[in-house]
Amino acid sequence: MIIIDSEEKNTQQSILRKHFEMLYPDKLKDDEWIRLVRINKISNETFVDYIKTYDEYYNYIQTYKWNFDLYNQLATNIGRDKGTESQQRTRRVLFLDFDQKDYERLSGAKAFTGFIKSKIKKLFLHACINSGHGYHYYICIDEKANNAKEVVELNKTLADIFKADLKATLSTQIARIPCSFNHKTEDGEYDYQDPGKWEYVRVVNNAYKNGPQYRAYPLSEIKSYISDYYKNLDKEVNIFALKEWKEAKNGKEFNYFCIERVKHEGAVKGQRNFWHGRIVKSMQKQGYSEQEIFAACKEYNAACIPPKSDSVILDDTARFLKKKYNLTGCYGAFPEDDERHWWVAMQCDEAKCKTFNCGLCITEMDTDEKHNPQRAAGGKNK
């Protein structure tokens, strides 16, 4: 039996209205409707209903949530005849769908949010829904003068960047409704008899119209974020062409493979100090001489975009050598909502690493350039 305490029930239902208002205009035109879908996977029954108001929305959920999986169309519908692409009218959100089973290294909404932010930090996520077996994210967009095809293309691009489900980027997209039940069980089957096997569709967070600074994104701003992401990605891709190195001869494994890779391929601005410190401490642990470490760091700096001056690299290398802290842990040493978790994870190849999952305790220090802007710019700290 699913037990939802009264406080949570009241909270979820109070923000259900906010979810409704986030998706749909305050006043629908005469021929504009909200399209709802209810499906029973056991009986193979699908019903489509059309409503106009929040009260109808709420009553619909309370009536059908026990025996059906409930969905609402993201865009409003013109008329009450099917929900085809040509009948979509008002779309106010971009939608990202993450299925938990496809992301073994992520656990919980905080981790998924951190993963998204590691790619486009500036993008504000207006709402997050726990769908029962994954997470749905909503990004509010200004529906005025929105071109439906343009919205869909932007949604597909974001889903591709974040590795979300591309099948959930249709102009006719439907999504699970909060405060209903996901009747899909862990083995992939559906059950409408045993509430103990159901998952409650919860609102994790909804910041729609929270505070005076709330605003929906114009599409041009989303496009600029995407453009910046690809520009940075191009810089990172170019690193791999700067200098070739043989990752492994005859299946050889490396100590700290991620560090070995970056040592040869360099890093982009924003990550340079972080990886510089890891290179120094890993080589120090493995017994390399200071002369060898200085030489490796100079070689690493030459591959970075952009490289720093030789004097700064020498100073930083000397500083890292003297400090007593551990920088060689795996990505698991950082919380999943920390961008450094993903910096390391993206360089990881477990099959080629002797020291995978080693050194899980990392001491916080000042190698992150955003915390040390003067040194990141190539100048001395005052």
Short mmCIF file of N, CA, C and O in Angstrom, two decimals, residues 46-141:
data_model
loop_
_atom_site.label_atom_id
_atom_site.label_comp_id
_atom_site.label_asym_id
_atom_site.label_seq_id
_atom_site.Cartn_x
_atom_site.Cartn_y
_atom_site.Cartn_z
N THR A 46 -6.95 3.01 -24.18
CA THR A 46 -6.48 4.39 -24.21
C THR A 46 -7.66 5.31 -24.45
O THR A 46 -8.43 5.11 -25.39
N PHE A 47 -7.80 6.32 -23.59
CA PHE A 47 -8.89 7.28 -23.72
C PHE A 47 -8.30 8.69 -23.79
O PHE A 47 -7.33 9.00 -23.10
N VAL A 48 -8.89 9.53 -24.60
CA VAL A 48 -8.47 10.92 -24.74
C VAL A 48 -9.61 11.82 -24.30
O VAL A 48 -10.77 11.63 -24.71
N ASP A 49 -9.28 12.79 -23.45
CA ASP A 49 -10.30 13.71 -22.93
C ASP A 49 -9.81 15.14 -23.12
O ASP A 49 -8.60 15.40 -23.20
N TYR A 50 -10.74 16.09 -23.14
CA TYR A 50 -10.42 17.50 -23.33
C TYR A 50 -11.06 18.32 -22.22
O TYR A 50 -12.23 18.12 -21.89
N ILE A 51 -10.28 19.24 -21.65
CA ILE A 51 -10.78 20.08 -20.56
C ILE A 51 -10.40 21.53 -20.82
O ILE A 51 -9.61 21.84 -21.71
N LYS A 52 -10.93 22.42 -19.97
CA LYS A 52 -10.65 23.85 -20.09
C LYS A 52 -10.06 24.45 -18.81
O LYS A 52 -9.33 25.43 -18.86
N THR A 53 -10.40 23.89 -17.64
CA THR A 53 -10.09 24.56 -16.38
C THR A 53 -9.26 23.68 -15.45
O THR A 53 -9.18 22.45 -15.61
N TYR A 54 -8.67 24.33 -14.42
CA TYR A 54 -7.90 23.60 -13.42
C TYR A 54 -8.79 22.65 -12.62
O TYR A 54 -8.38 21.53 -12.31
N ASP A 55 -9.97 23.08 -12.28
CA ASP A 55 -10.88 22.21 -11.52
C ASP A 55 -11.16 20.92 -12.26
O ASP A 55 -11.18 19.84 -11.66
N GLU A 56 -11.34 21.01 -13.55
CA GLU A 56 -11.53 19.80 -14.37
C GLU A 56 -10.27 18.95 -14.35
O GLU A 56 -10.34 17.72 -14.31
N TYR A 57 -9.13 19.59 -14.41
CA TYR A 57 -7.82 18.91 -14.38
C TYR A 57 -7.67 18.14 -13.06
O TYR A 57 -7.34 16.94 -13.06
N TYR A 58 -7.93 18.81 -11.96
CA TYR A 58 -7.81 18.20 -10.63
C TYR A 58 -8.77 17.01 -10.49
O TYR A 58 -8.37 15.93 -10.04
N ASN A 59 -10.01 17.20 -10.87
CA ASN A 59 -11.01 16.13 -10.75
C ASN A 59 -10.67 14.94 -11.64
O ASN A 59 -10.92 13.79 -11.28
N TYR A 60 -10.09 15.22 -12.79
CA TYR A 60 -9.69 14.16 -13.71
C TYR A 60 -8.64 13.26 -13.05
O TYR A 60 -8.73 12.03 -13.11
N ILE A 61 -7.67 13.89 -12.39
CA ILE A 61 -6.61 13.12 -11.72
C ILE A 61 -7.18 12.27 -10.60
O ILE A 61 -6.86 11.08 -10.47
N GLN A 62 -8.02 12.88 -9.78
CA GLN A 62 -8.60 12.15 -8.65
C GLN A 62 -9.48 11.00 -9.10
O GLN A 62 -9.55 9.95 -8.44
N THR A 63 -10.12 11.14 -10.24
CA THR A 63 -11.03 10.10 -10.73
C THR A 63 -10.31 8.92 -11.35
O THR A 63 -10.66 7.77 -11.12
N TYR A 64 -9.25 9.20 -12.11
CA TYR A 64 -8.67 8.15 -12.94
C TYR A 64 -7.27 7.67 -12.52
O TYR A 64 -6.75 6.72 -13.10
N LYS A 65 -6.66 8.30 -11.52
CA LYS A 65 -5.26 7.97 -11.21
C LYS A 65 -5.07 6.55 -10.70
O LYS A 65 -3.97 6.00 -10.79
N TRP A 66 -6.10 5.92 -10.16
CA TRP A 66 -5.97 4.59 -9.59
C TRP A 66 -5.89 3.50 -10.65
O TRP A 66 -5.16 2.52 -10.49
N ASN A 67 -6.60 3.66 -11.75
CA ASN A 67 -6.71 2.60 -12.75
C ASN A 67 -6.06 2.94 -14.08
O ASN A 67 -6.13 2.14 -15.02
N PHE A 68 -5.44 4.11 -14.16
CA PHE A 68 -4.81 4.53 -15.41
C PHE A 68 -3.51 5.27 -15.13
O PHE A 68 -3.33 5.88 -14.08
N ASP A 69 -2.62 5.22 -16.12
CA ASP A 69 -1.46 6.11 -16.14
C ASP A 69 -1.92 7.37 -16.87
O ASP A 69 -2.44 7.29 -17.99
N LEU A 70 -1.70 8.53 -16.24
CA LEU A 70 -2.27 9.78 -16.74
C LEU A 70 -1.21 10.69 -17.36
O LEU A 70 -0.12 10.85 -16.81
N TYR A 71 -1.58 11.32 -18.49
CA TYR A 71 -0.67 12.20 -19.21
C TYR A 71 -1.41 13.45 -19.68
O TYR A 71 -2.60 13.40 -20.00
N ASN A 72 -0.66 14.57 -19.72
CA ASN A 72 -1.22 15.76 -20.35
C ASN A 72 -0.34 16.17 -21.52
O ASN A 72 0.88 15.97 -21.52
N GLN A 73 -0.96 16.73 -22.54
CA GLN A 73 -0.22 17.25 -23.68
C GLN A 73 0.44 18.55 -23.26
O GLN A 73 -0.16 19.36 -22.54
N LEU A 74 1.69 18.77 -23.67
CA LEU A 74 2.41 19.96 -23.24
C LEU A 74 1.89 21.23 -23.89
O LEU A 74 1.85 22.29 -23.27
N ALA A 75 1.49 21.14 -25.15
CA ALA A 75 0.91 22.28 -25.84
C ALA A 75 -0.61 22.17 -25.80
O ALA A 75 -1.16 21.08 -25.68
N THR A 76 -1.27 23.32 -25.86
CA THR A 76 -2.74 23.27 -25.97
C THR A 76 -3.11 22.79 -27.37
O THR A 76 -2.30 22.81 -28.29
N ASN A 77 -4.34 22.35 -27.51
CA ASN A 77 -4.80 21.73 -28.73
C ASN A 77 -5.89 22.58 -29.40
O ASN A 77 -6.76 23.14 -28.72
N ILE A 78 -5.83 22.67 -30.71
CA ILE A 78 -6.89 23.35 -31.45
C ILE A 78 -8.01 22.34 -31.68
O ILE A 78 -7.81 21.32 -32.35
N GLY A 79 -9.18 22.59 -31.11
CA GLY A 79 -10.30 21.67 -31.26
C GLY A 79 -10.15 20.43 -30.40
O GLY A 79 -9.23 20.30 -29.59
N ARG A 80 -11.07 19.50 -30.59
CA ARG A 80 -11.08 18.26 -29.80
C ARG A 80 -11.02 17.02 -30.68
O ARG A 80 -11.62 15.99 -30.38
N ASP A 81 -10.29 17.15 -31.77
CA ASP A 81 -10.16 16.03 -32.70
C ASP A 81 -8.69 15.66 -32.84
O ASP A 81 -7.95 16.29 -33.57
N LYS A 82 -8.25 14.66 -32.08
CA LYS A 82 -6.87 14.16 -32.10
C LYS A 82 -5.90 15.23 -31.59
O LYS A 82 -6.28 16.33 -31.24
N GLY A 83 -4.63 14.88 -31.60
CA GLY A 83 -3.62 15.81 -31.12
C GLY A 83 -2.45 15.85 -32.08
O GLY A 83 -1.30 15.74 -31.68
N THR A 84 -2.74 16.03 -33.34
CA THR A 84 -1.70 16.01 -34.37
C THR A 84 -0.86 17.27 -34.32
O THR A 84 -1.20 18.26 -33.67
N GLU A 85 0.24 17.25 -35.08
CA GLU A 85 1.17 18.37 -35.09
C GLU A 85 0.50 19.67 -35.53
O GLU A 85 0.74 20.73 -34.97
N SER A 86 -0.36 19.59 -36.52
CA SER A 86 -1.01 20.78 -37.05
C SER A 86 -2.02 21.36 -36.07
O SER A 86 -2.45 22.51 -36.24
N GLN A 87 -2.39 20.61 -35.04
CA GLN A 87 -3.40 21.09 -34.08
C GLN A 87 -2.79 21.66 -32.80
O GLN A 87 -3.51 22.06 -31.90
N GLN A 88 -1.46 21.73 -32.74
CA GLN A 88 -0.81 22.30 -31.56
C GLN A 88 -0.90 23.82 -31.60
O GLN A 88 -0.58 24.43 -32.62
N ARG A 89 -1.29 24.43 -30.49
CA ARG A 89 -1.44 25.90 -30.49
C ARG A 89 -0.40 26.59 -29.62
O ARG A 89 0.49 27.26 -30.10
N THR A 90 -0.48 26.46 -28.29
CA THR A 90 0.39 27.22 -27.40
C THR A 90 1.32 26.29 -26.64
O THR A 90 0.88 25.42 -25.90
N ARG A 91 2.62 26.49 -26.82
CA ARG A 91 3.64 25.69 -26.12
C ARG A 91 4.45 26.66 -25.25
O ARG A 91 5.10 27.57 -25.77
N ARG A 92 4.47 26.43 -23.95
CA ARG A 92 5.10 27.36 -23.02
C ARG A 92 6.34 26.79 -22.34
O ARG A 92 6.94 27.47 -21.50
N VAL A 93 6.70 25.55 -22.66
CA VAL A 93 7.85 24.92 -21.99
C VAL A 93 8.68 24.09 -22.97
O VAL A 93 8.17 23.59 -23.97
N LEU A 94 9.97 23.98 -22.64
CA LEU A 94 10.82 22.94 -23.22
C LEU A 94 10.84 21.80 -22.22
O LEU A 94 10.72 22.01 -21.00
N PHE A 95 11.02 20.57 -22.71
CA PHE A 95 10.81 19.39 -21.87
C PHE A 95 11.98 18.43 -22.05
O PHE A 95 12.38 18.11 -23.16
N LEU A 96 12.53 17.96 -20.91
CA LEU A 96 13.61 16.98 -20.92
C LEU A 96 13.19 15.76 -20.10
O LEU A 96 12.74 15.90 -18.96
N ASP A 97 13.34 14.59 -20.67
CA ASP A 97 12.91 13.35 -20.03
C ASP A 97 14.13 12.44 -19.83
O ASP A 97 14.79 12.05 -20.79
N PHE A 98 14.42 12.13 -18.57
CA PHE A 98 15.53 11.24 -18.23
C PHE A 98 14.99 9.97 -17.59
O PHE A 98 14.32 10.04 -16.55
N ASP A 99 15.28 8.83 -18.17
CA ASP A 99 14.89 7.54 -17.61
C ASP A 99 16.03 7.05 -16.71
O ASP A 99 17.17 6.88 -17.17
N GLN A 100 15.75 6.83 -15.43
CA GLN A 100 16.79 6.49 -14.46
C GLN A 100 17.62 5.28 -14.89
O GLN A 100 18.84 5.26 -14.70
N LYS A 101 17.02 4.29 -15.51
CA LYS A 101 17.75 3.07 -15.86
C LYS A 101 18.84 3.32 -16.90
O LYS A 101 19.76 2.51 -17.05
N ASP A 102 18.77 4.44 -17.60
CA ASP A 102 19.78 4.75 -18.62
C ASP A 102 20.97 5.51 -18.05
O ASP A 102 21.90 5.84 -18.79
N TYR A 103 20.93 5.82 -16.74
CA TYR A 103 21.98 6.64 -16.14
C TYR A 103 22.47 5.99 -14.84
O TYR A 103 22.07 6.38 -13.75
N GLU A 104 23.35 5.00 -14.97
CA GLU A 104 23.81 4.24 -13.83
C GLU A 104 24.59 5.10 -12.83
O GLU A 104 24.58 4.84 -11.63
N ARG A 105 25.27 6.14 -13.31
CA ARG A 105 26.13 6.95 -12.44
C ARG A 105 25.36 8.08 -11.76
O ARG A 105 25.93 8.81 -10.94
N LEU A 106 24.10 8.26 -12.11
CA LEU A 106 23.31 9.33 -11.52
C LEU A 106 22.25 8.77 -10.60
O LEU A 106 21.62 7.75 -10.91
N SER A 107 22.05 9.42 -9.48
CA SER A 107 21.04 8.96 -8.53
C SER A 107 20.40 10.17 -7.85
O SER A 107 21.06 10.89 -7.10
N GLY A 108 19.14 10.40 -8.15
CA GLY A 108 18.41 11.49 -7.51
C GLY A 108 18.38 12.75 -8.35
O GLY A 108 19.20 12.96 -9.24
N ALA A 109 17.40 13.60 -8.07
CA ALA A 109 17.21 14.83 -8.83
C ALA A 109 18.42 15.75 -8.76
O ALA A 109 18.78 16.42 -9.74
N LYS A 110 19.07 15.80 -7.60
CA LYS A 110 20.23 16.68 -7.43
C LYS A 110 21.34 16.28 -8.39
O LYS A 110 22.01 17.15 -8.98
N ALA A 111 21.53 14.99 -8.59
CA ALA A 111 22.58 14.52 -9.48
C ALA A 111 22.25 14.85 -10.94
O ALA A 111 23.12 15.28 -11.70
N PHE A 112 21.00 14.65 -11.35
CA PHE A 112 20.60 14.96 -12.71
C PHE A 112 20.71 16.46 -12.97
O PHE A 112 21.16 16.89 -14.04
N THR A 113 20.31 17.26 -11.99
CA THR A 113 20.42 18.72 -12.14
C THR A 113 21.88 19.12 -12.29
O THR A 113 22.23 19.95 -13.14
N GLY A 114 22.76 18.52 -11.47
CA GLY A 114 24.19 18.81 -11.57
C GLY A 114 24.75 18.43 -12.93
O GLY A 114 25.60 19.14 -13.49
N PHE A 115 24.30 17.32 -13.47
CA PHE A 115 24.74 16.87 -14.79
C PHE A 115 24.36 17.88 -15.86
O PHE A 115 25.18 18.25 -16.72
N ILE A 116 23.13 18.38 -15.82
CA ILE A 116 22.67 19.39 -16.78
C ILE A 116 23.50 20.66 -16.64
O ILE A 116 23.98 21.23 -17.62
N LYS A 117 23.70 21.09 -15.39
CA LYS A 117 24.43 22.33 -15.13
C LYS A 117 25.90 22.22 -15.54
O LYS A 117 26.56 23.23 -15.84
N SER A 118 26.44 21.01 -15.53
CA SER A 118 27.83 20.83 -15.92
C SER A 118 28.04 21.12 -17.40
O SER A 118 29.16 21.36 -17.85
N LYS A 119 26.96 21.10 -18.17
CA LYS A 119 27.05 21.35 -19.60
C LYS A 119 26.65 22.78 -19.96
O LYS A 119 27.33 23.45 -20.74
N ILE A 120 25.53 23.26 -19.41
CA ILE A 120 25.11 24.65 -19.63
C ILE A 120 24.76 25.24 -18.27
O ILE A 120 23.62 25.13 -17.80
N LYS A 121 25.74 25.84 -17.64
CA LYS A 121 25.59 26.32 -16.27
C LYS A 121 24.53 27.41 -16.14
O LYS A 121 23.81 27.48 -15.15
N LYS A 122 24.40 28.27 -17.14
CA LYS A 122 23.50 29.42 -17.06
C LYS A 122 22.03 29.04 -17.20
O LYS A 122 21.16 29.83 -16.87
N LEU A 123 21.75 27.88 -17.73
CA LEU A 123 20.36 27.50 -18.01
C LEU A 123 19.59 27.26 -16.71
O LEU A 123 19.94 26.38 -15.92
N PHE A 124 18.52 28.02 -16.50
CA PHE A 124 17.71 27.87 -15.29
C PHE A 124 16.63 26.82 -15.56
O PHE A 124 15.91 26.88 -16.55
N LEU A 125 16.52 25.86 -14.65
CA LEU A 125 15.53 24.79 -14.76
C LEU A 125 14.34 25.17 -13.90
O LEU A 125 14.43 25.19 -12.68
N HIS A 126 13.22 25.47 -14.52
CA HIS A 126 12.07 26.01 -13.78
C HIS A 126 11.36 24.95 -12.95
O HIS A 126 10.80 25.27 -11.89
N ALA A 127 11.35 23.71 -13.41
CA ALA A 127 10.62 22.68 -12.66
C ALA A 127 11.25 21.31 -12.88
O ALA A 127 11.81 21.03 -13.94
N CYS A 128 11.13 20.47 -11.85
CA CYS A 128 11.60 19.09 -11.92
C CYS A 128 10.53 18.18 -11.34
O CYS A 128 9.99 18.44 -10.26
N ILE A 129 10.20 17.12 -12.07
CA ILE A 129 9.19 16.15 -11.64
C ILE A 129 9.84 14.77 -11.54
O ILE A 129 10.54 14.35 -12.45
N ASN A 130 9.63 14.10 -10.42
CA ASN A 130 10.03 12.70 -10.29
C ASN A 130 8.91 11.87 -10.89
O ASN A 130 7.82 11.75 -10.32
N SER A 131 9.16 11.29 -12.06
CA SER A 131 8.11 10.58 -12.78
C SER A 131 7.86 9.17 -12.25
O SER A 131 6.97 8.47 -12.74
N GLY A 132 8.63 8.75 -11.29
CA GLY A 132 8.48 7.40 -10.74
C GLY A 132 9.66 6.53 -11.08
O GLY A 132 10.14 5.76 -10.25
N HIS A 133 10.17 6.66 -12.31
CA HIS A 133 11.34 5.89 -12.72
C HIS A 133 12.33 6.79 -13.47
O HIS A 133 13.10 6.33 -14.31
N GLY A 134 12.29 8.08 -13.17
CA GLY A 134 13.17 9.02 -13.83
C GLY A 134 12.78 10.44 -13.46
O GLY A 134 12.04 10.67 -12.49
N TYR A 135 13.26 11.40 -14.25
CA TYR A 135 13.01 12.81 -13.94
C TYR A 135 12.64 13.58 -15.20
O TYR A 135 13.21 13.36 -16.27
N HIS A 136 11.67 14.47 -15.03
CA HIS A 136 11.26 15.38 -16.10
C HIS A 136 11.65 16.80 -15.70
O HIS A 136 11.38 17.22 -14.57
N TYR A 137 12.26 17.52 -16.62
CA TYR A 137 12.62 18.91 -16.38
C TYR A 137 11.86 19.82 -17.35
O TYR A 137 11.68 19.47 -18.52
N TYR A 138 11.44 20.98 -16.82
CA TYR A 138 10.71 21.95 -17.61
C TYR A 138 11.46 23.28 -17.61
O TYR A 138 11.91 23.75 -16.57
N ILE A 139 11.56 23.88 -18.79
CA ILE A 139 12.18 25.19 -18.94
C ILE A 139 11.13 26.11 -19.57
O ILE A 139 10.65 25.84 -20.69
N CYS A 140 10.75 27.15 -18.86
CA CYS A 140 9.68 28.03 -19.34
C CYS A 140 10.19 28.93 -20.46
O CYS A 140 11.26 29.53 -20.35
N ILE A 141 9.42 29.02 -21.54
CA ILE A 141 9.77 29.89 -22.66
C ILE A 141 8.62 30.85 -22.92
O ILE A 141 7.46 30.58 -22.61
#
